[in-house]
PDB file of C-alpha atoms and ligand atoms in Angstrom:
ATOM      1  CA  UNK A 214     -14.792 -14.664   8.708  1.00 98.00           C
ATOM      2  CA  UNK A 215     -14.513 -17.533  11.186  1.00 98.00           C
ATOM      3  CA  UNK A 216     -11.923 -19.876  10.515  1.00 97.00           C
ATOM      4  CA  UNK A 217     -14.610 -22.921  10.124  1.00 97.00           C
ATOM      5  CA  UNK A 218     -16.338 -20.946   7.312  1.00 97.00           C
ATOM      6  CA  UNK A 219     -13.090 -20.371   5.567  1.00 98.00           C
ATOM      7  CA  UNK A 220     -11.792 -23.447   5.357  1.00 97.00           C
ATOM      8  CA  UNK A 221     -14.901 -26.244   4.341  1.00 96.00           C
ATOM      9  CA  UNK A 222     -15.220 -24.746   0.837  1.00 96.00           C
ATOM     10  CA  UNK A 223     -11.178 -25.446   0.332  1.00 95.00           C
ATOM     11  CA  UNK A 224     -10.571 -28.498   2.284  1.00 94.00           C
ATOM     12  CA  UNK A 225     -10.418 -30.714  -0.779  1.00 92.00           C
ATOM     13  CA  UNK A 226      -7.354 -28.667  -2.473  1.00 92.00           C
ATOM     14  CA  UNK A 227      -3.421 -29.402  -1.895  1.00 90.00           C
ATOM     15  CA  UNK A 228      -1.298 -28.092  -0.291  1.00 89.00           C
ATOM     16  CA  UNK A 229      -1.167 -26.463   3.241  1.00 93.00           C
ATOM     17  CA  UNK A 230      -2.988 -28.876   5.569  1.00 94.00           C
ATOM     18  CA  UNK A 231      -5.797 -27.798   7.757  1.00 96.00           C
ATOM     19  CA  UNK A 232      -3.272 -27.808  11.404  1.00 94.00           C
ATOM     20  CA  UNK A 233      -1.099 -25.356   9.412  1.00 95.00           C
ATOM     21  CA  UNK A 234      -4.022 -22.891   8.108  1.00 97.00           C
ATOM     22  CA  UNK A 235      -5.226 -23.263  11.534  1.00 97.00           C
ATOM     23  CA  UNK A 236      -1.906 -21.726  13.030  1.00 95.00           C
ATOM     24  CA  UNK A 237      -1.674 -18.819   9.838  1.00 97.00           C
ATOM     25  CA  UNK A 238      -5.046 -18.199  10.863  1.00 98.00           C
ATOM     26  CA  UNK A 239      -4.485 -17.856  14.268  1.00 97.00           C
ATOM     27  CA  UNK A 240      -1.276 -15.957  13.774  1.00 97.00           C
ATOM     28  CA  UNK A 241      -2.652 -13.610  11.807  1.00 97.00           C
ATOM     29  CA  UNK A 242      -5.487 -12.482  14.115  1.00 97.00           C
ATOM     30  CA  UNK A 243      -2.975 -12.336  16.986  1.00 96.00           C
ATOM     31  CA  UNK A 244      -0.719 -10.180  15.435  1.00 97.00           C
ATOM     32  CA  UNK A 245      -2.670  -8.139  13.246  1.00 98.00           C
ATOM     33  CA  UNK A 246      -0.366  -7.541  10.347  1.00 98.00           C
ATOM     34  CA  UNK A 247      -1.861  -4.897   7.932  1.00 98.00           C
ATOM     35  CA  UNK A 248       0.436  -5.518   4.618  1.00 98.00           C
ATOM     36  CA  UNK A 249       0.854  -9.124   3.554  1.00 98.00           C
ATOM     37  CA  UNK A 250       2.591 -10.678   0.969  1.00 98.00           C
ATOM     38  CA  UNK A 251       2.222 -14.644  -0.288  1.00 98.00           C
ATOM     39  CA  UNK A 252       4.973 -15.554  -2.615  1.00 98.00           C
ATOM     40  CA  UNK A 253       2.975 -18.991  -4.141  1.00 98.00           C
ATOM     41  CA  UNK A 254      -0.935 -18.871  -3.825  1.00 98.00           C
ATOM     42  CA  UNK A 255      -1.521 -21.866  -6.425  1.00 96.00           C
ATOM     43  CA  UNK A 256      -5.366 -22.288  -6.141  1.00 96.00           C
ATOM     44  CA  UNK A 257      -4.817 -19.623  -3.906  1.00 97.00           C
ATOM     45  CA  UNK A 258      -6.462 -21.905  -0.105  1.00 98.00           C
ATOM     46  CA  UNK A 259      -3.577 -19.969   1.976  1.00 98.00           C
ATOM     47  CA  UNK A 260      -4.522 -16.840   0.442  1.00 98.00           C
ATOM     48  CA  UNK A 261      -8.213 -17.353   1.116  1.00 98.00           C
ATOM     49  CA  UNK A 262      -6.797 -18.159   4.740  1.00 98.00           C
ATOM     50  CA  UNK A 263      -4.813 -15.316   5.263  1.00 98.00           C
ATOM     51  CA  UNK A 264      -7.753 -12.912   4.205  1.00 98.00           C
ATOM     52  CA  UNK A 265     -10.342 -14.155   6.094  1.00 98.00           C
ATOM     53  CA  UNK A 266      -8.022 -13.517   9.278  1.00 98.00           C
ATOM     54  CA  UNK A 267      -7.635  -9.894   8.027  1.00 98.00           C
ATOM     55  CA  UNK A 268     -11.687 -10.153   7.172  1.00 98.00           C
ATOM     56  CA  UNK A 269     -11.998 -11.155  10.551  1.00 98.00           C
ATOM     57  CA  UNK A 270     -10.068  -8.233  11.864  1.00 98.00           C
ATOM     58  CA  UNK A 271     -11.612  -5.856   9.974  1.00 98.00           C
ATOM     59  CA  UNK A 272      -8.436  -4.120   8.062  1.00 98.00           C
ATOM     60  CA  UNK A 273      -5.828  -5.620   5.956  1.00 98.00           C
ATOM     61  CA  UNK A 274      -4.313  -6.437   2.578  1.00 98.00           C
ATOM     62  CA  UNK A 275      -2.809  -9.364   0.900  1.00 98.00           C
ATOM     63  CA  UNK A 276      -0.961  -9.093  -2.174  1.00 98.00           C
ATOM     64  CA  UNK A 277      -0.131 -12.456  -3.572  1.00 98.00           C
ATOM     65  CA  UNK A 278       2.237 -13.924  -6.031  1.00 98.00           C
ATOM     66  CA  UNK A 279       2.062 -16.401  -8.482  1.00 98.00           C
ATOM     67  CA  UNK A 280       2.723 -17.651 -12.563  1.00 97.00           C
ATOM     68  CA  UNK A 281       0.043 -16.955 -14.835  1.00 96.00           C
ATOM     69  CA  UNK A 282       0.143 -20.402 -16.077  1.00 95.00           C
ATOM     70  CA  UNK A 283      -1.505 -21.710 -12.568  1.00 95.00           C
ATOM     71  CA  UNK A 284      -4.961 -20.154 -13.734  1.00 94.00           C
ATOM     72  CA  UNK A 285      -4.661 -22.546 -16.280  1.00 86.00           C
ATOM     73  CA  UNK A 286      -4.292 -25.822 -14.240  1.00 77.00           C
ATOM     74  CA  UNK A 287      -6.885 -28.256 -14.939  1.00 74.00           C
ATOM     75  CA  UNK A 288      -8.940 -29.947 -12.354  1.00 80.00           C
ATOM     76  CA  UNK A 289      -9.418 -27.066  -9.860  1.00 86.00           C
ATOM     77  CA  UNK A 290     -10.936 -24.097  -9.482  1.00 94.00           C
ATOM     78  CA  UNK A 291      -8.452 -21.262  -9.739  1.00 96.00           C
ATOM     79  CA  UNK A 292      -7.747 -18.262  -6.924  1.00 97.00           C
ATOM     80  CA  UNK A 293     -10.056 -16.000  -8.524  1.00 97.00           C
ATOM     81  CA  UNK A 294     -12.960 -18.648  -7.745  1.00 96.00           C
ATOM     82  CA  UNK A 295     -12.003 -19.710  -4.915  1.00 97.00           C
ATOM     83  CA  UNK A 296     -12.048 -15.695  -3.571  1.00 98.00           C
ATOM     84  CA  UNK A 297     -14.828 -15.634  -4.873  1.00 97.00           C
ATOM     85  CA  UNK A 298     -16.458 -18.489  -3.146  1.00 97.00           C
ATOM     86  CA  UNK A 299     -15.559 -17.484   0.030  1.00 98.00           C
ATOM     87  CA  UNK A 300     -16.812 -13.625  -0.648  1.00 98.00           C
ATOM     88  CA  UNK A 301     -13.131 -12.524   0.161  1.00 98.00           C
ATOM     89  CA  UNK A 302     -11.889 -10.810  -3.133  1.00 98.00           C
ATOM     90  CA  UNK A 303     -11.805  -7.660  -1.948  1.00 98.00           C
ATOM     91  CA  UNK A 304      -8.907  -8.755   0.844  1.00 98.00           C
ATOM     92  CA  UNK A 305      -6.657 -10.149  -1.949  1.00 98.00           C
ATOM     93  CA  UNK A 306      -4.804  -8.467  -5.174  1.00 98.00           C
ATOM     94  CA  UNK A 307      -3.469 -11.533  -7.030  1.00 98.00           C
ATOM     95  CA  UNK A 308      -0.313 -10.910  -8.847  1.00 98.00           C
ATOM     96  CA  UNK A 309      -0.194 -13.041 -12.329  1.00 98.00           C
ATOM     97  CA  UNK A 310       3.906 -13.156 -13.259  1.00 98.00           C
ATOM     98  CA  UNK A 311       5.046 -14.694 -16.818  1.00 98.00           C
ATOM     99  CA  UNK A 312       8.413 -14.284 -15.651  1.00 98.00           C
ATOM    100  CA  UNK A 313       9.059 -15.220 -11.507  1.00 98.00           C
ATOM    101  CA  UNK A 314       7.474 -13.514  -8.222  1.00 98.00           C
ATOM    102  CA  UNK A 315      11.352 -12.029  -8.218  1.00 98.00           C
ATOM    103  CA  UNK A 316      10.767  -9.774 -11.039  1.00 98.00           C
ATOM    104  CA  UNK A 317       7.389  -8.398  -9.607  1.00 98.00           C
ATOM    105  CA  UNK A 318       9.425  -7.995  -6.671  1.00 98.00           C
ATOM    106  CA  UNK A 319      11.315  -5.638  -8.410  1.00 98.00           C
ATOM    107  CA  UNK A 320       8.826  -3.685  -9.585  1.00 98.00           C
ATOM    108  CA  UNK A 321       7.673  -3.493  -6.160  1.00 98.00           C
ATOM    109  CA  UNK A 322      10.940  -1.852  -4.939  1.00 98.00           C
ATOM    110  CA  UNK A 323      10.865   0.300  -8.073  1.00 98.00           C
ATOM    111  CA  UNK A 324       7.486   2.037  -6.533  1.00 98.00           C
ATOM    112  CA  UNK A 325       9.400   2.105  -3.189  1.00 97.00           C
ATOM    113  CA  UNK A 326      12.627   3.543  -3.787  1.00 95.00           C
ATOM    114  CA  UNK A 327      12.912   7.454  -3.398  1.00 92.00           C
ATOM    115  CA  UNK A 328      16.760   8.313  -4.138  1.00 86.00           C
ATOM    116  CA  UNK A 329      18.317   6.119  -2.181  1.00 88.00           C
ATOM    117  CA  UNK A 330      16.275   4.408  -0.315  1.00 91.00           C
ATOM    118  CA  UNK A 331      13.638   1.692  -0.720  1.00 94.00           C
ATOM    119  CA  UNK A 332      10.649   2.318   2.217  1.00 95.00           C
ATOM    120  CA  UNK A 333       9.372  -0.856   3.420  1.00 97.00           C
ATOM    121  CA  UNK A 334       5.721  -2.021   2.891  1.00 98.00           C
ATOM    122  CA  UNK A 335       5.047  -4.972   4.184  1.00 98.00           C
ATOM    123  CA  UNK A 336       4.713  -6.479   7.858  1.00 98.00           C
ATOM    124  CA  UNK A 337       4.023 -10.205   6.983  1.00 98.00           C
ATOM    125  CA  UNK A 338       5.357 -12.491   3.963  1.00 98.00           C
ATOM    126  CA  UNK A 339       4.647 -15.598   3.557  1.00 98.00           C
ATOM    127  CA  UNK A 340       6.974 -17.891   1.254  1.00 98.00           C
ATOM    128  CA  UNK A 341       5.752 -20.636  -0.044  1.00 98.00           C
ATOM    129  CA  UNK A 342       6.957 -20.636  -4.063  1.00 98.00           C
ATOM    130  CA  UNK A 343       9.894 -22.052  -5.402  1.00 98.00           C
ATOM    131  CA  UNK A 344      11.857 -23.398  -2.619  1.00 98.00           C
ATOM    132  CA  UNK A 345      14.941 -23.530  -4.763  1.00 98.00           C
ATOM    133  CA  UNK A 346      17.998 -21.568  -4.108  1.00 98.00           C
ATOM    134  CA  UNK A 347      18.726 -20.319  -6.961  1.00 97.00           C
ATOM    135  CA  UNK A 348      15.308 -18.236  -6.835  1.00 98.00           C
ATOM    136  CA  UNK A 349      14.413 -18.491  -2.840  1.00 98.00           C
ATOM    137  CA  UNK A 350      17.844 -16.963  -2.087  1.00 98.00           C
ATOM    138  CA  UNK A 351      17.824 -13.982  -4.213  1.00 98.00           C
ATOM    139  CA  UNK A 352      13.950 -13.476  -2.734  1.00 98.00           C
ATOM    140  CA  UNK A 353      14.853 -13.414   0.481  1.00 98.00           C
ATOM    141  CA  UNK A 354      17.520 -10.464   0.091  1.00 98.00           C
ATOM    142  CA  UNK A 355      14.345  -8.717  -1.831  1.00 98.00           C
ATOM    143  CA  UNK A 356      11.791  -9.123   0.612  1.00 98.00           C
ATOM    144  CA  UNK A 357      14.433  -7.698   3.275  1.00 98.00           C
ATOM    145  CA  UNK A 358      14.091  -4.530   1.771  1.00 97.00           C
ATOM    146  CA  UNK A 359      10.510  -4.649   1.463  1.00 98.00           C
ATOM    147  CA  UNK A 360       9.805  -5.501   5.368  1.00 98.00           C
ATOM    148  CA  UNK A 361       9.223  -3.611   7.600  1.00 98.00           C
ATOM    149  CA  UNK A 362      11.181  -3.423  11.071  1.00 97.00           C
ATOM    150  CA  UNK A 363       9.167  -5.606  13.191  1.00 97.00           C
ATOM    151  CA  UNK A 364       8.104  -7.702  10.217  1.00 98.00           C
ATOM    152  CA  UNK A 365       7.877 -11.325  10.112  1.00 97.00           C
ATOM    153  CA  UNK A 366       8.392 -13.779   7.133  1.00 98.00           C
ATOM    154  CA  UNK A 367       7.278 -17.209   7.407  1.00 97.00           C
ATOM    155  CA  UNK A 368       9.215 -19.747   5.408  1.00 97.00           C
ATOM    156  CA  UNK A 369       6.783 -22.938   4.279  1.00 97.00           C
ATOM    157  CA  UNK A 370       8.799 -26.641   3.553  1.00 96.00           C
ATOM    158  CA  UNK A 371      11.195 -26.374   5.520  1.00 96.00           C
ATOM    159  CA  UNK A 372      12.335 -29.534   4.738  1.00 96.00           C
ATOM    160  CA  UNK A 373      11.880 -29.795   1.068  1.00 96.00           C
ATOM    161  CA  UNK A 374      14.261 -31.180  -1.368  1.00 98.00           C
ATOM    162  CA  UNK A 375      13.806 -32.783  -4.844  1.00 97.00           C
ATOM    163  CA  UNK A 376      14.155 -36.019  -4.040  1.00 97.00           C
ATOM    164  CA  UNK A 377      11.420 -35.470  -1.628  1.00 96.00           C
ATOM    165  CA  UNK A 378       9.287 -34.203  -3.503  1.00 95.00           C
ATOM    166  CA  UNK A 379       6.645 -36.194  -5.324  1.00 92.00           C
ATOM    167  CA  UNK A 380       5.938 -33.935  -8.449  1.00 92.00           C
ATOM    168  CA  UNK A 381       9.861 -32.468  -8.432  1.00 95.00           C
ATOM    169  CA  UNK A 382      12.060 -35.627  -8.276  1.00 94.00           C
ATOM    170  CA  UNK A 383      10.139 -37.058 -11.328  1.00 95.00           C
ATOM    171  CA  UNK A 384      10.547 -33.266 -13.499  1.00 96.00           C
ATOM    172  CA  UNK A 385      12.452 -34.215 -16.767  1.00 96.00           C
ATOM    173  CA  UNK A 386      14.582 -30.869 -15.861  1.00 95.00           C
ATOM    174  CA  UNK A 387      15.450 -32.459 -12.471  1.00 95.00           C
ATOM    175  CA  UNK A 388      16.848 -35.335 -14.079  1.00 95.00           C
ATOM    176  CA  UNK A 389      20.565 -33.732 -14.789  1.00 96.00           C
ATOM    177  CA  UNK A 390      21.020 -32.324 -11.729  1.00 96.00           C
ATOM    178  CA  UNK A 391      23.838 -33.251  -9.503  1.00 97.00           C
ATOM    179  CA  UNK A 392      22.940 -35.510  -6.281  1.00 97.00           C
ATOM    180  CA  UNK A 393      23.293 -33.266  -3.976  1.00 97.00           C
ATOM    181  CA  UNK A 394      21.387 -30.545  -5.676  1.00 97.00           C
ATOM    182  CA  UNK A 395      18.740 -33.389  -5.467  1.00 97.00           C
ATOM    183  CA  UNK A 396      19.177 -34.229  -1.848  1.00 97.00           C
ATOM    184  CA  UNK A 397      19.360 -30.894  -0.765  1.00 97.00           C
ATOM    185  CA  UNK A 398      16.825 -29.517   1.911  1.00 97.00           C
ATOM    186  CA  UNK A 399      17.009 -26.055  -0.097  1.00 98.00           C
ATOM    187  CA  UNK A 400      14.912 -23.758   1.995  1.00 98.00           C
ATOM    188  CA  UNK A 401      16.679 -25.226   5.081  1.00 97.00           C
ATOM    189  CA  UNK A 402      19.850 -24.041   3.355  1.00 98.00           C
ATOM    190  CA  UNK A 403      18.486 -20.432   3.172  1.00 98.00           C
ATOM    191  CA  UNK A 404      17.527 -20.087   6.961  1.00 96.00           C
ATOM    192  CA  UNK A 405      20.413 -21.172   7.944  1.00 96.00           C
ATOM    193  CA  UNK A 406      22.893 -19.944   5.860  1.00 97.00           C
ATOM    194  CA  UNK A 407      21.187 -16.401   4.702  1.00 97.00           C
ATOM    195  CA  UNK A 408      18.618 -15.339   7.335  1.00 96.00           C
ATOM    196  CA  UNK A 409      20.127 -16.982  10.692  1.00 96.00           C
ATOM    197  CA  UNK A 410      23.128 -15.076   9.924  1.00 96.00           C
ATOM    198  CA  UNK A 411      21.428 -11.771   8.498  1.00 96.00           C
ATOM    199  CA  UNK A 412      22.259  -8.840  10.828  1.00 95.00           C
ATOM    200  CA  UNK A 413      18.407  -7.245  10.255  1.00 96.00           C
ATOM    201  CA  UNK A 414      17.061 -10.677  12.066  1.00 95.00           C
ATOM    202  CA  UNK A 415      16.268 -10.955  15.265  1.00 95.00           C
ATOM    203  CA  UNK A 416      14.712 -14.484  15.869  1.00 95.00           C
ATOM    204  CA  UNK A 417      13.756 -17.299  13.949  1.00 95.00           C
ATOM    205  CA  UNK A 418      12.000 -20.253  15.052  1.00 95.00           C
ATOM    206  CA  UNK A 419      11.618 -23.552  13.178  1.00 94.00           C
ATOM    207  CA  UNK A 420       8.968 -25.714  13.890  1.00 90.00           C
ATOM    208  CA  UNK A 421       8.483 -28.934  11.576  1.00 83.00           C
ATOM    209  CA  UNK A 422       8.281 -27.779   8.673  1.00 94.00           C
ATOM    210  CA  UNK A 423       8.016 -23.938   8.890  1.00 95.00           C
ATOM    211  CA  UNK A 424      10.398 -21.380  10.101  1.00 95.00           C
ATOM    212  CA  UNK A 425       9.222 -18.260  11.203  1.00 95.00           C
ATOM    213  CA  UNK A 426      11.626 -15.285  10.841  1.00 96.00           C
ATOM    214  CA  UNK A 427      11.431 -11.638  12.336  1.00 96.00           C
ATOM    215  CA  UNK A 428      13.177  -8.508  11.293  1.00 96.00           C
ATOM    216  CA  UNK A 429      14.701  -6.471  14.198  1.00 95.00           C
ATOM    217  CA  UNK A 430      12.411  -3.805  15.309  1.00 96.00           C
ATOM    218  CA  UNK A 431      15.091  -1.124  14.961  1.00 93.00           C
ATOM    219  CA  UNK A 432      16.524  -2.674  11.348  1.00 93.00           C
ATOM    220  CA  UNK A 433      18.018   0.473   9.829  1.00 80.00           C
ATOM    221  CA  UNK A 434      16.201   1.454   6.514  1.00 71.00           C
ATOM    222  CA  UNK A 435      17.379   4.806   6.333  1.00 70.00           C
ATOM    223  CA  UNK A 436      21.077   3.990   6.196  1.00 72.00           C
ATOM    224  CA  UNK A 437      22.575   4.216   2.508  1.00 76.00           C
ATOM    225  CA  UNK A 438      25.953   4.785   0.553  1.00 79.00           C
ATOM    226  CA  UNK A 439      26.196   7.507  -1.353  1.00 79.00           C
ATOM    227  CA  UNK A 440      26.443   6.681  -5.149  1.00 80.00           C
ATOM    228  CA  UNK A 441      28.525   9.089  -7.963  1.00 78.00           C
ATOM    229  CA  UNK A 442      27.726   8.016 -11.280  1.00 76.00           C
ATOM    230  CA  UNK A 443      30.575   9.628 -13.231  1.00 76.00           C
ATOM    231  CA  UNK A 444      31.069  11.106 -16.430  1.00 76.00           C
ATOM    232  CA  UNK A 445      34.392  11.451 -17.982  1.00 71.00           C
ATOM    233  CA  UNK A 446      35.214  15.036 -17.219  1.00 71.00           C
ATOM    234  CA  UNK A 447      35.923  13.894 -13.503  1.00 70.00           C
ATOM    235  CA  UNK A 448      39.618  13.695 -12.850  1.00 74.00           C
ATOM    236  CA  UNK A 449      41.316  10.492 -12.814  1.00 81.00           C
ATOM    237  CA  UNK A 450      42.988  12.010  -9.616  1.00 83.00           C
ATOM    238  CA  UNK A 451      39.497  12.013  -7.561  1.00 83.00           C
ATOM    239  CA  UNK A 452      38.569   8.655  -9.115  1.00 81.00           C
ATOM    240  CA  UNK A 453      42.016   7.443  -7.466  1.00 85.00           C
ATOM    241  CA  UNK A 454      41.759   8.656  -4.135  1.00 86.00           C
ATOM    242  CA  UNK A 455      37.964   7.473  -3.910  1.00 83.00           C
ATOM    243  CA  UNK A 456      39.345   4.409  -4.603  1.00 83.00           C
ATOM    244  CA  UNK A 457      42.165   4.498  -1.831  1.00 88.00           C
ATOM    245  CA  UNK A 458      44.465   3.987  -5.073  1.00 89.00           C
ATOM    246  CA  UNK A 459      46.577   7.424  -4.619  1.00 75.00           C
TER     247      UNK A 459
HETATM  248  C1  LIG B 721       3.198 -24.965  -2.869  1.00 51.69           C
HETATM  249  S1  LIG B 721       2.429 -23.969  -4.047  1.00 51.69           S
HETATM  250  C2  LIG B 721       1.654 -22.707  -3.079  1.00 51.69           C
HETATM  251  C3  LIG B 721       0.553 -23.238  -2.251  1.00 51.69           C
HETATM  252  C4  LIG B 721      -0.290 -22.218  -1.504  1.00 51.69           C
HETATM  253  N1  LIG B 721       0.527 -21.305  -0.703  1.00 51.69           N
HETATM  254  C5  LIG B 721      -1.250 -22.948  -0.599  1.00 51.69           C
HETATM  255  O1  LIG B 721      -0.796 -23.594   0.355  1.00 51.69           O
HETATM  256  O2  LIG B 721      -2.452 -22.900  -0.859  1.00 51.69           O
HETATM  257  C6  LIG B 721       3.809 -23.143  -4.755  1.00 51.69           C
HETATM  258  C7  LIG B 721       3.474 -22.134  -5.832  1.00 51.69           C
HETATM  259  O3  LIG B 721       4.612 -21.343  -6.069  1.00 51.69           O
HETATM  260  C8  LIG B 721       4.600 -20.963  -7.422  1.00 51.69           C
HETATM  261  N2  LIG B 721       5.944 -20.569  -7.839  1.00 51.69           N
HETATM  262  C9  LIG B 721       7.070 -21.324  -7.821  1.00 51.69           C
HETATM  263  N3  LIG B 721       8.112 -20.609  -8.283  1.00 51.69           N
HETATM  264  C10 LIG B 721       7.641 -19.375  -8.604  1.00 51.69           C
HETATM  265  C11 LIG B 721       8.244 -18.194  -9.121  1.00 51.69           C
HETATM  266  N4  LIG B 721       9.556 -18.130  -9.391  1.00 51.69           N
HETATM  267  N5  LIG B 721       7.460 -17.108  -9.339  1.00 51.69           N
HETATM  268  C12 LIG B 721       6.126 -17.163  -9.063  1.00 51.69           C
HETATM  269  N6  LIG B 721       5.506 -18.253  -8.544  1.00 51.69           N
HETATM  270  C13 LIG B 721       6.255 -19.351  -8.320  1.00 51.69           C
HETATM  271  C14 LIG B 721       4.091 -22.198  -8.160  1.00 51.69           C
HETATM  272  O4  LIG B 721       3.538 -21.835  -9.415  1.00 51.69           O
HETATM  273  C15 LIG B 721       3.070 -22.743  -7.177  1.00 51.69           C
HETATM  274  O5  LIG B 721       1.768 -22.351  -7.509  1.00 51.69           O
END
């Protein structure tokens, strides 16, 4: 589906201006990425994006992320109509968390792992959620695993904060927190502190108010400990010198 066709039934919602849906668009048809995952879909307009790209192409899947309670949010029509305006459900599996897009995350690398090792599924993710550390930070570290080498994840607001924000700095929970939690640019903390200095990355580019990350193309997946879970009839002896205690 052509990018004009997409985006006049969704140019009325928030969110991700038409410039930026222009470039995931175009991104997307360049590089051809046959897993995606969208952590944040809201009325879902990126995710209708995103699949008409892969539509376009002719193979591809987006999985997308979000809390149940968006469905509910009055005054807009939800993902699941705006799909279906744009005759793209098929490209999309919406997934509806009561808990956090971290916890389906989980699940995710649950269905991944074989012993040891979790094999990567995804070459594209798109983050555009929380934007707060606390959960941001930890997602990062789990969409690592699910990546594939090669993979890119694109990181949305770069330069949000909560005193930015216009719906955030006004949240009754935002209220308590200390100024500098407040003034924050949280998601610029994460590229620069986590994923500029994580050895699996390879480049990352920031551009106003994105930052595209890639994973190295030979990231080691394969490369694990090896675990012991003990039971007390192992000798304290072994314990020790596993340990470098003797
Ligand atoms: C900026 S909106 C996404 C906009 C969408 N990508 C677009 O441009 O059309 C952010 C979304 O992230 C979701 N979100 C924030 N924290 C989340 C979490 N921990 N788990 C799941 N969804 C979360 C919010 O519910 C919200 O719908």
């Amino acid at each position: 589906m052509k990018f004009k066709d997409v985006y006049a039934p969704l140019k009325d919602l928030p969110c991700t201006e038409e410039s930026q849906c222009r470039v995931l668009y175009d991104w997307i048809l360049k590089m051809r990425p046959a897993e995606c995952l969208e952590l944040g879909f809201l009325y879902g307009k990126t995710s209708c994006v995103i699949a008409a790209a892969l539509d376009e192409i002719g193979a591809g899947h987006l999985t997308s992320m979000d809390l149940t309670l968006v469905l509910d949010h009055q005054g807009n029509p939800n993902i699941h109509d705006n799909l279906a305006k744009v005759g793209l459900a098929d490209r999309v599996t919406p997934v509806l968390s009561t808990v956090s897009y971290t916890w389906e995350l989980k699940k995710v690398i649950e269905a991944q792992s074989h012993g040891n090792v979790c094999e990567p599924k995804y070459d594209f993710v798109f983050m555009d959620g929380a934007h707060f550390w606390e959960t941001d930070a930890c997602t990062f570290f789990l969409v690592m695993k699910l990546l594939k080498p090669g993979g890119w994840i694109l990181f949305d607001d770069y330069m949000w904060s909560v005193d930015t924000s216009d719906w955030w700095h006004k949240a009754p929970e935002m209220q308590d927190k200390p100024k500098d939690f407040r003034a924050e640019r949280q998601v610029e903390r994460i590229v620069t502190l986590l994923v500029s200095q994580h050895p699996d990355i390879e480049t990352v580019l920031v551009r106003d108010n994105w930052a595209w990350a890639k994973k190295r193309d030979d990231a080691q997946t394969k490369k694990t400990p090896t675990v012991f879970h003990l039971t007390k009839t192992i000798a304290m002896d072994w314990l020790r010198q596993k340990l470098h205690l003797n």
